[in-house]
XYZ file of C-alpha atoms in Angstrom:
722
model
C -74.362 -129.893 29.913
C -72.020 -131.031 27.132
C -74.868 -132.886 25.428
C -77.092 -129.805 25.601
C -74.352 -127.638 24.145
C -73.676 -130.059 21.305
C -77.376 -130.037 20.441
C -77.496 -126.255 20.574
C -74.391 -125.747 18.513
C -75.415 -128.129 15.740
C -78.368 -125.959 14.824
C -77.096 -122.408 14.450
C -74.443 -121.078 12.147
C -73.902 -118.330 9.637
C -77.556 -117.417 9.156
C -77.415 -114.870 6.332
C -80.769 -114.058 4.842
C -81.083 -113.543 1.105
C -82.811 -112.220 -2.154
C -85.707 -110.619 -3.825
C -89.300 -110.485 -2.397
C -91.432 -110.177 -5.555
C -95.174 -109.558 -5.631
C -96.275 -112.659 -7.504
C -99.165 -113.582 -9.735
C -100.686 -116.438 -7.786
C -104.183 -117.814 -7.181
C -104.718 -119.876 -4.071
C -107.616 -120.953 -1.876
C -107.319 -121.994 1.743
C -109.458 -124.467 3.598
C -111.755 -123.278 6.349
C -109.719 -125.240 8.856
C -106.552 -123.366 7.886
C -108.293 -119.996 8.052
C -109.127 -120.584 11.707
C -105.451 -120.778 12.613
C -104.346 -117.435 14.040
C -100.687 -117.253 14.877
C -98.556 -118.812 17.597
C -100.043 -119.844 20.936
C -97.937 -121.391 23.689
C -98.483 -123.082 27.013
C -96.769 -121.290 29.893
C -93.725 -123.288 31.098
C -93.783 -124.491 34.691
C -90.045 -124.004 35.231
C -86.832 -122.935 33.514
C -86.070 -126.494 32.398
C -89.405 -126.675 30.554
C -88.713 -123.260 28.988
C -85.299 -124.293 27.658
C -86.600 -127.651 26.448
C -89.510 -126.122 24.511
C -87.230 -123.478 22.967
C -84.824 -126.199 21.828
C -87.704 -128.185 20.346
C -89.034 -125.201 18.364
C -85.631 -124.139 17.087
C -84.654 -127.677 16.142
C -87.856 -127.984 14.092
C -86.851 -124.947 12.033
C -89.401 -122.686 13.737
C -87.137 -119.746 14.488
C -90.005 -117.258 14.629
C -91.876 -119.452 17.100
C -88.739 -119.786 19.244
C -88.322 -116.042 19.482
C -92.001 -115.412 20.212
C -92.053 -118.116 22.885
C -88.975 -116.843 24.683
C -90.028 -113.206 24.320
C -93.281 -114.148 26.045
C -91.890 -116.240 28.896
C -88.146 -115.723 29.420
C -88.841 -112.580 31.444
C -90.737 -114.673 33.995
C -87.435 -116.132 35.192
C -84.293 -114.681 36.734
C -80.826 -116.169 36.548
C -80.617 -118.798 39.305
C -77.784 -118.801 41.788
C -74.698 -120.667 40.597
C -75.146 -123.126 43.433
C -78.225 -124.437 41.607
C -76.089 -125.825 38.812
C -78.789 -127.507 36.741
C -81.210 -124.547 36.811
C -78.314 -122.152 36.142
C -77.257 -124.023 32.993
C -80.881 -124.414 31.844
C -81.272 -120.641 32.125
C -78.121 -120.160 30.050
C -79.474 -122.621 27.474
C -82.727 -120.616 27.219
C -80.717 -117.419 26.748
C -78.698 -119.158 24.042
C -81.825 -120.116 22.098
C -83.172 -116.575 22.454
C -79.916 -115.122 21.187
C -79.782 -117.398 18.154
C -83.461 -117.021 17.281
C -82.996 -113.249 17.180
C -79.814 -113.679 15.189
C -81.304 -115.822 12.442
C -84.230 -113.387 12.167
C -81.816 -110.470 11.637
C -82.270 -108.754 15.007
C -78.533 -108.429 15.523
C -78.668 -105.734 18.199
C -81.194 -107.743 20.216
C -79.168 -110.901 19.698
C -75.949 -109.159 20.703
C -77.562 -107.873 23.917
C -78.667 -111.423 24.773
C -75.226 -112.898 24.143
C -73.587 -110.099 26.133
C -75.890 -111.063 29.013
C -74.972 -114.724 28.492
C -71.295 -113.776 28.510
C -71.753 -112.291 31.992
C -73.018 -115.627 33.356
C -69.815 -117.579 33.832
C -69.950 -121.340 34.343
C -67.630 -123.509 36.424
C -66.370 -125.163 33.258
C -64.898 -122.599 30.783
C -66.188 -124.761 27.944
C -69.765 -123.969 29.012
C -69.112 -120.292 28.161
C -68.481 -121.099 24.492
C -71.943 -119.971 23.320
C -71.610 -116.455 24.696
C -68.321 -115.931 22.884
C -69.576 -117.408 19.629
C -72.798 -115.366 19.667
C -70.872 -112.129 20.161
C -68.488 -113.142 17.375
C -71.267 -113.841 14.862
C -73.241 -110.680 15.646
C -70.041 -108.673 15.280
C -69.604 -110.183 11.811
C -73.129 -109.144 10.858
C -72.527 -105.625 12.155
C -69.236 -105.428 10.201
C -67.137 -105.233 13.363
C -64.618 -107.804 12.207
C -62.040 -106.961 14.870
C -64.463 -107.894 17.653
C -65.632 -110.884 15.629
C -62.087 -112.255 15.434
C -61.449 -111.518 19.127
C -64.482 -113.466 20.336
C -64.120 -116.314 17.849
C -60.600 -116.817 19.191
C -61.926 -116.687 22.780
C -64.429 -119.380 21.840
C -61.615 -121.548 20.452
C -59.639 -121.115 23.693
C -62.437 -122.601 25.822
C -63.892 -125.025 23.274
C -62.892 -128.415 21.967
C -63.295 -130.234 18.666
C -67.031 -130.707 19.265
C -67.462 -126.930 19.309
C -64.528 -125.175 17.686
C -65.526 -125.950 14.101
C -68.183 -123.262 14.527
C -65.656 -120.626 15.548
C -63.462 -121.550 12.568
C -66.540 -121.132 10.389
C -67.038 -117.640 11.839
C -63.441 -116.747 11.025
C -63.907 -118.129 7.513
C -66.854 -115.801 6.947
C -64.896 -112.801 8.180
C -62.209 -113.727 5.653
C -64.865 -114.030 2.917
C -66.227 -110.588 3.724
C -62.708 -109.170 3.589
C -62.122 -111.018 0.285
C -59.324 -113.127 1.821
C -60.503 -116.282 0.119
C -57.355 -118.355 0.708
C -57.585 -117.610 4.435
C -61.240 -118.635 4.360
C -60.273 -121.982 2.833
C -57.680 -122.502 5.582
C -60.308 -121.944 8.284
C -62.656 -124.377 6.528
C -59.894 -127.008 6.633
C -59.435 -126.377 10.363
C -63.174 -126.861 10.908
C -63.062 -130.162 9.013
C -60.030 -131.278 11.014
C -61.891 -130.607 14.271
C -65.000 -132.584 13.298
C -62.927 -135.411 11.822
C -61.039 -135.773 15.095
C -64.240 -135.713 17.148
C -66.682 -137.711 15.014
C -64.692 -138.887 11.953
C -66.951 -136.801 9.678
C -67.066 -133.532 7.821
C -70.201 -131.515 8.567
C -72.460 -129.820 6.035
C -71.397 -126.440 7.383
C -67.902 -126.526 5.918
C -69.362 -127.511 2.543
C -71.752 -124.550 2.628
C -69.039 -122.051 3.514
C -66.726 -123.562 0.915
C -69.516 -123.226 -1.623
C -69.828 -119.529 -0.924
C -66.092 -118.997 -1.234
C -66.411 -120.450 -4.734
C -69.433 -118.259 -5.525
C -67.507 -115.120 -4.625
C -64.579 -116.394 -6.684
C -67.094 -116.718 -9.545
C -66.573 -120.483 -9.774
C -70.128 -121.822 -9.809
C -69.014 -125.296 -10.890
C -66.995 -125.749 -7.716
C -69.730 -124.097 -5.636
C -72.311 -126.613 -6.869
C -69.962 -129.462 -6.000
C -69.691 -128.116 -2.445
C -73.438 -127.621 -1.993
C -74.115 -131.161 -3.233
C -71.486 -132.467 -0.817
C -73.334 -130.676 1.991
C -76.588 -132.414 1.042
C -74.815 -135.768 1.021
C -73.718 -135.053 4.586
C -77.191 -133.897 5.680
C -80.255 -134.264 3.461
C -81.954 -131.440 5.412
C -79.194 -128.949 4.610
C -81.486 -126.113 3.563
C -78.581 -123.728 3.030
C -77.282 -126.259 0.489
C -80.676 -126.173 -1.252
C -80.420 -122.397 -1.128
C -77.031 -122.415 -2.843
C -78.145 -124.825 -5.568
C -81.290 -122.783 -6.219
C -79.138 -119.685 -6.675
C -76.960 -121.517 -9.164
C -79.972 -122.422 -11.309
C -81.313 -118.853 -11.103
C -77.915 -117.533 -12.210
C -78.011 -120.001 -15.119
C -81.527 -118.828 -16.008
C -80.289 -115.234 -16.067
C -77.581 -116.222 -18.565
C -80.110 -117.892 -20.856
C -82.412 -114.886 -20.662
C -79.517 -112.688 -21.758
C -79.163 -114.981 -24.747
C -82.962 -114.757 -25.258
C -83.362 -118.507 -24.794
C -86.528 -118.489 -22.683
C -87.078 -122.247 -22.956
C -83.755 -123.106 -21.313
C -84.224 -120.321 -18.771
C -87.582 -121.776 -17.742
C -86.012 -125.207 -17.190
C -83.426 -123.628 -14.896
C -86.164 -121.827 -12.948
C -87.941 -125.175 -12.509
C -84.758 -126.700 -11.101
C -84.339 -123.674 -8.825
C -87.894 -124.069 -7.536
C -87.309 -127.726 -6.719
C -84.267 -126.889 -4.590
C -85.802 -123.834 -2.924
C -88.935 -125.784 -1.977
C -86.900 -128.542 -0.364
C -85.258 -125.952 1.850
C -88.454 -123.991 2.556
C -90.122 -127.137 3.907
C -87.322 -127.596 6.447
C -87.312 -124.134 8.011
C -90.295 -121.902 8.747
C -89.231 -118.445 7.779
C -85.883 -118.146 6.082
C -86.337 -115.099 3.910
C -83.704 -116.231 1.440
C -85.527 -119.453 0.643
C -88.889 -117.702 0.551
C -87.675 -115.208 -1.996
C -85.901 -117.877 -4.017
C -89.261 -119.640 -4.323
C -90.783 -116.326 -5.422
C -88.110 -115.699 -8.026
C -88.329 -119.210 -9.455
C -92.130 -119.064 -9.692
C -91.952 -115.665 -11.354
C -89.519 -117.058 -13.916
C -91.674 -120.122 -14.582
C -94.767 -117.964 -15.070
C -97.248 -120.825 -14.587
C -100.191 -119.928 -12.342
C -101.050 -123.568 -11.639
C -97.517 -124.312 -10.439
C -97.601 -121.196 -8.287
C -100.938 -122.161 -6.761
C -99.776 -125.678 -5.940
C -96.531 -124.386 -4.467
C -98.085 -121.864 -2.115
C -100.889 -124.175 -1.089
C -98.236 -126.618 0.112
C -96.229 -123.967 1.965
C -99.319 -122.388 3.534
C -100.363 -125.815 4.787
C -96.881 -126.511 6.167
C -96.445 -123.165 7.942
C -100.048 -122.086 8.538
C -99.267 -119.936 11.582
C -96.965 -117.655 9.622
C -98.472 -114.411 8.226
C -96.030 -114.463 5.329
C -97.841 -117.066 3.277
C -101.244 -115.475 3.758
C -99.799 -112.201 2.494
C -98.412 -114.074 -0.508
C -101.889 -115.417 -1.180
C -103.194 -111.875 -1.080
C -100.767 -110.828 -3.779
C -101.790 -113.933 -5.686
C -105.399 -112.895 -5.778
C -104.376 -109.345 -6.682
C -102.552 -110.748 -9.688
C -105.631 -112.663 -10.784
C -107.809 -109.544 -10.217
C -109.802 -111.199 -7.436
C -109.531 -108.160 -5.196
C -112.032 -109.157 -2.518
C -110.234 -112.455 -1.973
C -106.931 -110.598 -1.898
C -108.218 -108.325 0.839
C -109.407 -111.348 2.838
C -105.963 -112.935 2.705
C -104.176 -109.752 3.742
C -106.526 -109.540 6.716
C -105.784 -113.178 7.547
C -102.093 -112.284 7.618
C -102.811 -109.374 9.949
C -104.694 -111.706 12.303
C -101.489 -113.691 12.671
C -99.316 -110.614 13.078
C -100.950 -107.185 13.471
C -99.166 -104.525 11.428
C -97.363 -107.091 9.259
C -95.684 -104.954 6.627
C -96.309 -107.170 3.591
C -100.010 -107.309 4.405
C -100.382 -103.570 5.006
C -98.469 -102.935 1.797
C -100.769 -105.346 -0.021
C -103.886 -103.607 1.239
C -102.360 -100.354 0.073
C -101.549 -101.887 -3.304
C -105.210 -102.721 -3.775
C -105.800 -98.993 -4.083
C -103.909 -98.971 -7.385
C -106.286 -101.615 -8.656
C -109.332 -99.582 -7.653
C -108.430 -96.976 -10.264
C -109.135 -99.434 -13.082
C -112.824 -98.521 -12.790
C -112.097 -94.980 -14.021
C -109.287 -95.730 -16.468
C -111.136 -93.912 -19.282
C -111.314 -90.776 -17.166
C -107.617 -90.994 -16.447
C -106.777 -91.480 -20.117
C -108.615 -88.221 -20.848
C -106.813 -86.550 -17.941
C -103.404 -87.502 -19.336
C -104.458 -86.139 -22.734
C -105.249 -82.789 -21.095
C -109.017 -83.174 -21.633
C -109.950 -82.362 -18.053
C -113.638 -81.505 -18.490
C -114.212 -84.683 -20.483
C -112.240 -86.645 -17.875
C -114.360 -85.161 -15.108
C -117.544 -86.106 -16.949
C -116.328 -89.662 -17.568
C -115.539 -90.183 -13.886
C -118.843 -88.650 -12.784
C -120.539 -91.362 -14.833
C -118.876 -93.989 -12.624
C -119.961 -92.595 -9.237
C -122.925 -94.944 -8.684
C -120.916 -98.024 -9.614
C -118.032 -96.902 -7.400
C -120.271 -96.178 -4.408
C -121.882 -99.598 -4.768
C -118.440 -101.235 -4.446
C -117.236 -98.759 -1.782
C -114.584 -97.604 -4.228
C -113.222 -94.030 -3.807
C -111.649 -93.941 -7.280
C -114.485 -92.050 -9.037
C -114.482 -89.118 -6.587
C -110.683 -89.146 -6.648
C -110.608 -88.981 -10.463
C -113.087 -86.080 -10.434
C -110.923 -84.279 -7.884
C -107.767 -84.481 -9.985
C -109.572 -83.301 -13.115
C -111.041 -80.368 -11.165
C -107.615 -79.588 -9.749
C -106.211 -79.396 -13.285
C -108.971 -76.868 -14.067
C -107.818 -74.825 -11.017
C -111.152 -75.358 -9.256
C -109.491 -75.840 -5.892
C -112.504 -75.779 -3.562
C -114.499 -78.186 -5.734
C -111.454 -80.442 -6.044
C -110.962 -80.441 -2.267
C -114.600 -81.459 -1.757
C -114.225 -84.340 -4.230
C -111.111 -85.590 -2.471
C -112.911 -85.377 0.875
C -115.747 -87.456 -0.586
C -113.218 -90.060 -1.707
C -111.611 -90.135 1.731
C -114.984 -90.690 3.391
C -115.189 -93.923 1.395
C -111.575 -94.902 2.134
C -109.609 -92.699 4.582
C -106.331 -94.347 3.503
C -106.709 -93.704 -0.235
C -103.413 -91.840 -0.579
C -104.115 -90.533 -4.095
C -106.880 -88.449 -2.560
C -104.833 -87.571 0.524
C -102.107 -86.066 -1.637
C -104.719 -84.475 -3.906
C -106.437 -82.834 -0.964
C -103.178 -81.420 0.316
C -102.432 -80.059 -3.165
C -105.887 -78.478 -3.354
C -105.431 -76.923 0.078
C -101.876 -75.808 -0.547
C -102.841 -72.147 -0.410
C -103.592 -72.713 3.294
C -100.152 -74.183 3.965
C -97.787 -71.318 3.135
C -96.809 -70.737 6.780
C -96.620 -74.478 7.377
C -94.165 -74.903 4.498
C -92.130 -71.958 5.777
C -92.037 -73.641 9.185
C -90.612 -76.810 7.680
C -87.919 -74.828 5.872
C -86.891 -73.482 9.273
C -87.123 -76.897 10.970
C -84.791 -78.321 8.342
C -82.083 -75.789 9.256
C -82.606 -76.180 13.016
C -84.328 -72.829 13.590
C -87.009 -74.284 15.845
C -88.195 -71.112 17.632
C -88.844 -69.305 14.357
C -90.519 -72.432 13.013
C -92.921 -72.391 15.973
C -93.873 -68.801 15.117
C -94.838 -69.901 11.590
C -96.763 -72.887 12.937
C -98.831 -70.610 15.171
C -99.758 -68.528 12.128
C -100.525 -71.624 10.078
C -102.751 -72.973 12.853
C -105.195 -70.088 12.407
C -105.529 -70.579 8.642
C -105.897 -74.301 7.968
C -109.046 -76.405 7.875
C -109.693 -78.691 10.824
C -108.760 -81.782 8.836
C -105.260 -80.357 8.234
C -104.452 -79.383 11.816
C -102.754 -82.715 12.381
C -99.969 -81.433 10.110
C -99.212 -78.663 12.608
C -99.094 -81.149 15.487
C -96.918 -83.436 13.391
C -94.404 -80.648 12.714
C -94.194 -79.896 16.441
C -93.563 -83.561 17.181
C -90.739 -83.532 14.638
C -89.198 -80.537 16.404
C -89.092 -82.655 19.579
C -87.509 -85.481 17.600
C -84.755 -83.233 16.233
C -84.152 -81.964 19.778
C -83.668 -85.651 20.760
C -86.747 -85.598 22.999
C -87.700 -89.036 21.714
C -90.104 -89.780 24.552
C -92.060 -86.574 23.951
C -91.971 -86.993 20.171
C -93.220 -90.571 20.405
C -96.112 -89.566 22.658
C -97.126 -86.866 20.162
C -96.781 -89.102 17.099
C -98.782 -91.857 18.822
C -101.543 -89.385 19.643
C -101.656 -88.140 16.040
C -101.873 -91.573 14.384
C -104.484 -92.694 16.889
C -106.698 -89.793 15.801
C -105.718 -89.820 12.123
C -104.595 -93.078 10.549
C -103.501 -91.339 7.335
C -100.851 -89.226 9.081
C -97.958 -90.659 7.101
C -95.462 -88.139 8.496
C -96.165 -89.289 12.039
C -95.759 -92.950 11.120
C -92.406 -91.979 9.642
C -91.554 -90.217 12.897
C -92.377 -93.356 14.874
C -90.176 -95.351 12.498
C -87.240 -92.982 13.034
C -87.648 -93.214 16.817
C -87.666 -97.014 16.583
C -84.437 -96.855 14.574
C -82.829 -94.768 17.296
C -83.802 -97.552 19.722
C -82.436 -100.221 17.315
C -85.918 -101.746 17.035
C -85.767 -102.282 13.288
C -88.757 -104.620 13.085
C -91.030 -101.860 14.418
C -89.223 -99.282 12.286
C -89.886 -101.291 9.123
C -93.546 -101.711 10.087
C -94.156 -97.975 10.648
C -92.018 -96.839 7.727
C -93.933 -99.169 5.415
C -97.210 -97.669 6.638
C -95.868 -94.185 5.960
C -94.610 -94.983 2.464
C -97.773 -96.854 1.537
C -99.940 -93.951 2.693
C -97.850 -91.608 0.566
C -95.351 -93.309 -1.765
C -94.469 -89.958 -3.356
C -92.352 -88.772 -0.447
C -88.925 -87.359 -1.257
C -86.311 -89.877 -2.351
C -84.332 -89.014 0.778
C -87.168 -90.415 2.876
C -86.336 -93.803 1.390
C -82.564 -93.454 1.453
C -81.971 -92.071 4.979
C -83.700 -94.901 6.882
C -82.199 -97.491 4.560
C -78.695 -96.242 5.353
C -79.482 -96.615 9.065
C -80.862 -100.107 8.514
C -77.882 -101.221 6.464
C -75.443 -99.891 9.051
C -77.233 -102.190 11.513
C -77.108 -105.198 9.181
C -80.836 -105.090 8.406
C -80.395 -106.113 4.788
C -83.744 -107.765 4.162
C -85.772 -104.896 5.620
C -83.697 -102.317 3.769
C -84.224 -104.224 0.527
C -87.990 -104.156 0.952
C -88.036 -100.373 1.552
C -85.794 -99.834 -1.484
C -88.060 -101.959 -3.659
C -90.936 -99.664 -2.685
C -88.722 -96.694 -3.527
C -87.655 -97.877 -6.958
C -91.288 -98.004 -8.077
C -91.524 -94.246 -7.562
C -87.889 -93.351 -8.323
C -86.718 -95.868 -10.960
C -83.893 -93.540 -12.025
C -82.333 -93.046 -8.592
C -78.744 -94.281 -8.642
C -78.702 -94.155 -4.829
C -81.583 -96.606 -4.607
C -80.025 -98.943 -7.180
C -76.632 -98.886 -5.453
C -78.146 -99.519 -2.017
C -80.133 -102.383 -3.534
C -76.875 -103.787 -4.894
C -75.410 -103.667 -1.372
C -78.476 -105.361 0.085
C -78.536 -108.129 -2.507
C -74.793 -108.720 -2.072
C -75.174 -109.140 1.690
C -78.208 -111.367 1.147
C -76.011 -113.483 -1.133
C -78.000 -112.793 -4.298
C -74.842 -111.965 -6.194
C -76.460 -112.042 -9.646
C -79.057 -109.383 -8.800
C -76.464 -107.322 -6.922
C -74.348 -107.195 -10.079
C -77.343 -106.147 -12.178
C -78.252 -103.364 -9.747
C -74.694 -102.048 -9.640
C -74.548 -101.896 -13.445
C -77.853 -99.975 -13.460
C -76.576 -97.558 -10.805
C -73.425 -96.921 -12.852
C -75.469 -96.223 -15.976
C -77.653 -93.722 -14.076
C -74.871 -91.810 -12.306
C -71.475 -93.031 -13.534
C -69.376 -90.248 -12.013
C -71.089 -90.765 -8.660
C -70.436 -94.514 -8.801
C -66.793 -94.269 -9.919
C -65.245 -94.190 -6.400
C -67.389 -97.055 -5.063
C -67.905 -99.411 -8.011
C -65.353 -101.953 -6.748
C -66.123 -101.640 -3.031
C -68.832 -104.303 -3.020
C -66.373 -106.990 -4.064
C -68.490 -108.166 -6.992
C -66.996 -110.039 -9.935
C -65.360 -107.500 -12.309
C -66.261 -109.786 -15.204
C -69.961 -109.554 -14.375
C -70.013 -105.788 -13.820
C -67.903 -104.846 -16.831
C -70.762 -102.765 -18.263
C -70.456 -100.521 -15.198
C -66.824 -99.841 -16.144
C -67.977 -98.954 -19.665
C -70.463 -96.346 -18.372
C -67.951 -94.906 -15.926
C -65.223 -94.783 -18.578
C -67.302 -92.532 -20.808
C -68.360 -90.368 -17.870
C -64.750 -89.815 -16.819
C -63.863 -88.939 -20.415
C -66.630 -86.325 -20.692
C -65.660 -84.596 -17.445
C -61.987 -84.543 -18.450
C -60.631 -87.102 -15.973
C -58.705 -88.969 -18.627
C -56.548 -91.119 -16.339
C -59.678 -92.435 -14.624
C -61.321 -92.937 -18.005
C -58.339 -94.988 -19.209
C -58.429 -97.100 -16.038
C -62.137 -97.898 -16.408
C -62.059 -98.612 -20.157
C -59.107 -100.955 -19.657
C -60.891 -102.732 -16.842
C -63.857 -103.169 -19.176
C -61.627 -104.821 -21.791
C -59.675 -106.869 -19.230
C -62.940 -108.477 -18.147
C -64.186 -109.520 -21.559
C -65.716 -106.312 -22.914
C -65.481 -105.968 -26.687
C -67.856 -103.190 -27.776
C -66.454 -101.104 -30.614
C -67.722 -97.875 -29.011
C -65.580 -98.583 -25.937
C -62.480 -98.781 -28.167
C -63.462 -95.408 -29.584
C -63.736 -94.126 -26.016
C -60.270 -95.311 -25.102
C -58.936 -93.960 -28.397
C -60.340 -90.513 -27.628
C -58.982 -90.717 -24.087
C -55.490 -91.469 -25.404
C -55.860 -88.603 -27.850
C -56.420 -86.143 -25.009
C -53.524 -87.711 -23.112
C -51.425 -86.907 -26.207
C -50.537 -90.573 -26.672
C -51.194 -90.528 -30.390
C -49.823 -93.904 -31.465
C -51.863 -95.664 -28.765
C -54.885 -93.613 -29.764
C -54.556 -94.733 -33.384
C -54.269 -98.358 -32.263
C -57.597 -98.215 -30.405
C -59.413 -96.441 -33.246
C -58.257 -99.148 -35.642
C -59.404 -101.755 -33.139
C -62.821 -100.072 -32.977
C -63.217 -100.400 -36.760
C -62.011 -103.994 -36.716
C -64.497 -104.988 -34.010
C -67.351 -103.164 -35.705
C -66.744 -105.036 -38.966
C -66.774 -108.399 -37.175
C -69.925 -107.691 -35.148
C -73.042 -109.441 -36.403
C -75.484 -106.929 -37.846
C -72.922 -104.128 -38.048
C -70.679 -105.525 -40.793
C -71.924 -103.169 -43.545
C -72.593 -100.084 -41.411
C -69.443 -98.153 -42.254
C -70.904 -94.860 -41.092
C -70.382 -96.140 -37.532
C -66.647 -95.689 -38.091
C -67.028 -91.938 -38.501
C -65.786 -91.192 -35.006
C -62.719 -93.379 -35.421
C -61.883 -91.849 -38.815
C -62.411 -88.384 -37.398
């Protein structure tokens, strides 16, 4: 059993997933042989020993997704053997361990926690054999921000473990210290981990180097971080988390060069980042951090040929994974080969039905379909609606030939602008006959039919305040007035009433019935997503929420923010990031979305992007960000521009002490903009600290005169003189 446990415990550790899924400009072709591959297929195990052995083999090969699918399919065929059957009993525990860790590394922390809680109930004769249950609970607690429980169970693990195991528990404690910004404590735990492995095997493992690297990253010492990540690779050439860290360093360097407008040097850094990210991505099947690092590097390089070669290699390596087929779809979209793009998205869906990147890609193709009638839309935006209508009518034959709804849709919107509601509704219906999921026409049709929906809208106003009986009265009235193709909205509202009454079973049955009959019922998909969130099934929630938002991206900003808050509370950082990236397309000026993105990127260890998002959020809503700007634990030096924005906001609303605090923090972290000195001067003026005020106004003029390009612009000193 000790050998099994050592094998198990060498493979898992602090699996934090990371960074930025971009829709890339790629162009890739796949061989016929590869296209025939359709997802994971497994042979049924004959006994529990075979189950545990296969799970170990998959996990050890970096196929975490395959491990989870395999155990999900077959673990339920077995029950925990009696303790008297020692070998079978420990094999069953080993299978549970692999299931727990495969869920953990794929971000299903609630599912993983449930598995490790079950494992914790199965006590072994040797206390040491219970180490995995304790460690799994500890790590999931860390991910769910329950640090007290994390510490409790890490310490329990240390009590029963020995030097072959305890380094992992020390690593857990180090990460809790990192999250609590106790970096010296984190370093102490790393030393304890190294001491344990040195005593057992006379070596330091890659894991302590990785954790040490991240301590340095959060201390904003990239030089030391790089040294640690390289040390990890020297200890294990397959240390993909080390590749991850080095790739992030080069991307951070590229960002610096881009700020300096040195694109040539930035490109070289992106090339170095790609090299590291690819090394890691070849080791492990589906680590979202590495996948998105590859994306980011390719985007920065901007070379289609490099992108093609890269994704051909990854698709060949991991050909059962829907991810890479979806990437190929986006590639073809970028090269305007829309039919090929559609084929690749469908290939992804063959490997995983409902896969959110593929459904989103198919939805994204609808944007491209509007290119056919771009002239009509240009006239529409100029207010020339009759001419726009005529232009789009001239494209009907071509559109029908390609099964493209865009011409009828364009006509509908131009008619709507002319207040020809019935004609507009008919045009939108014609578009939806061609493509029932063309959400431009779905929203257009609802706008055209809005006069039918007065009682329906009144019902929703009542639902929102919990007046369900009165809402039902309005729905009954609405039911008699709407066209048949809108009646699903009435049923949807009734299902939502059940949801708000916490009748989740009844609501789910109703939502399922609606989407089965009407696959454009975005509100019902959203309802299914919310029910899945209540059940902590965030994978299904993300799938249904993505369908809803792709069917109608113009939903209220709260429809993006509410589910994201739920996801982030549950540690679902990658899924929340994807939903937020959809949201920022429609609401680019939402400070909430930018701040939540900053949180997601921080937890996914993309510190550079997190800092950028926080600065953007502060510029959009500085007063709103003032209480939380430092809560993410990001480097003050790198978010100094956020302090600048907040300083001015506090000044304008008369909170002069807060303004002083934020301006000073801006200067303390390297800020030197003359306008900020004016801001602090004005703040001191209102605080009646006149000598200090004069000092900062003089400083503003001094800095302005020494700033390149501003040396002769004396009129900029008007505020200081005033």
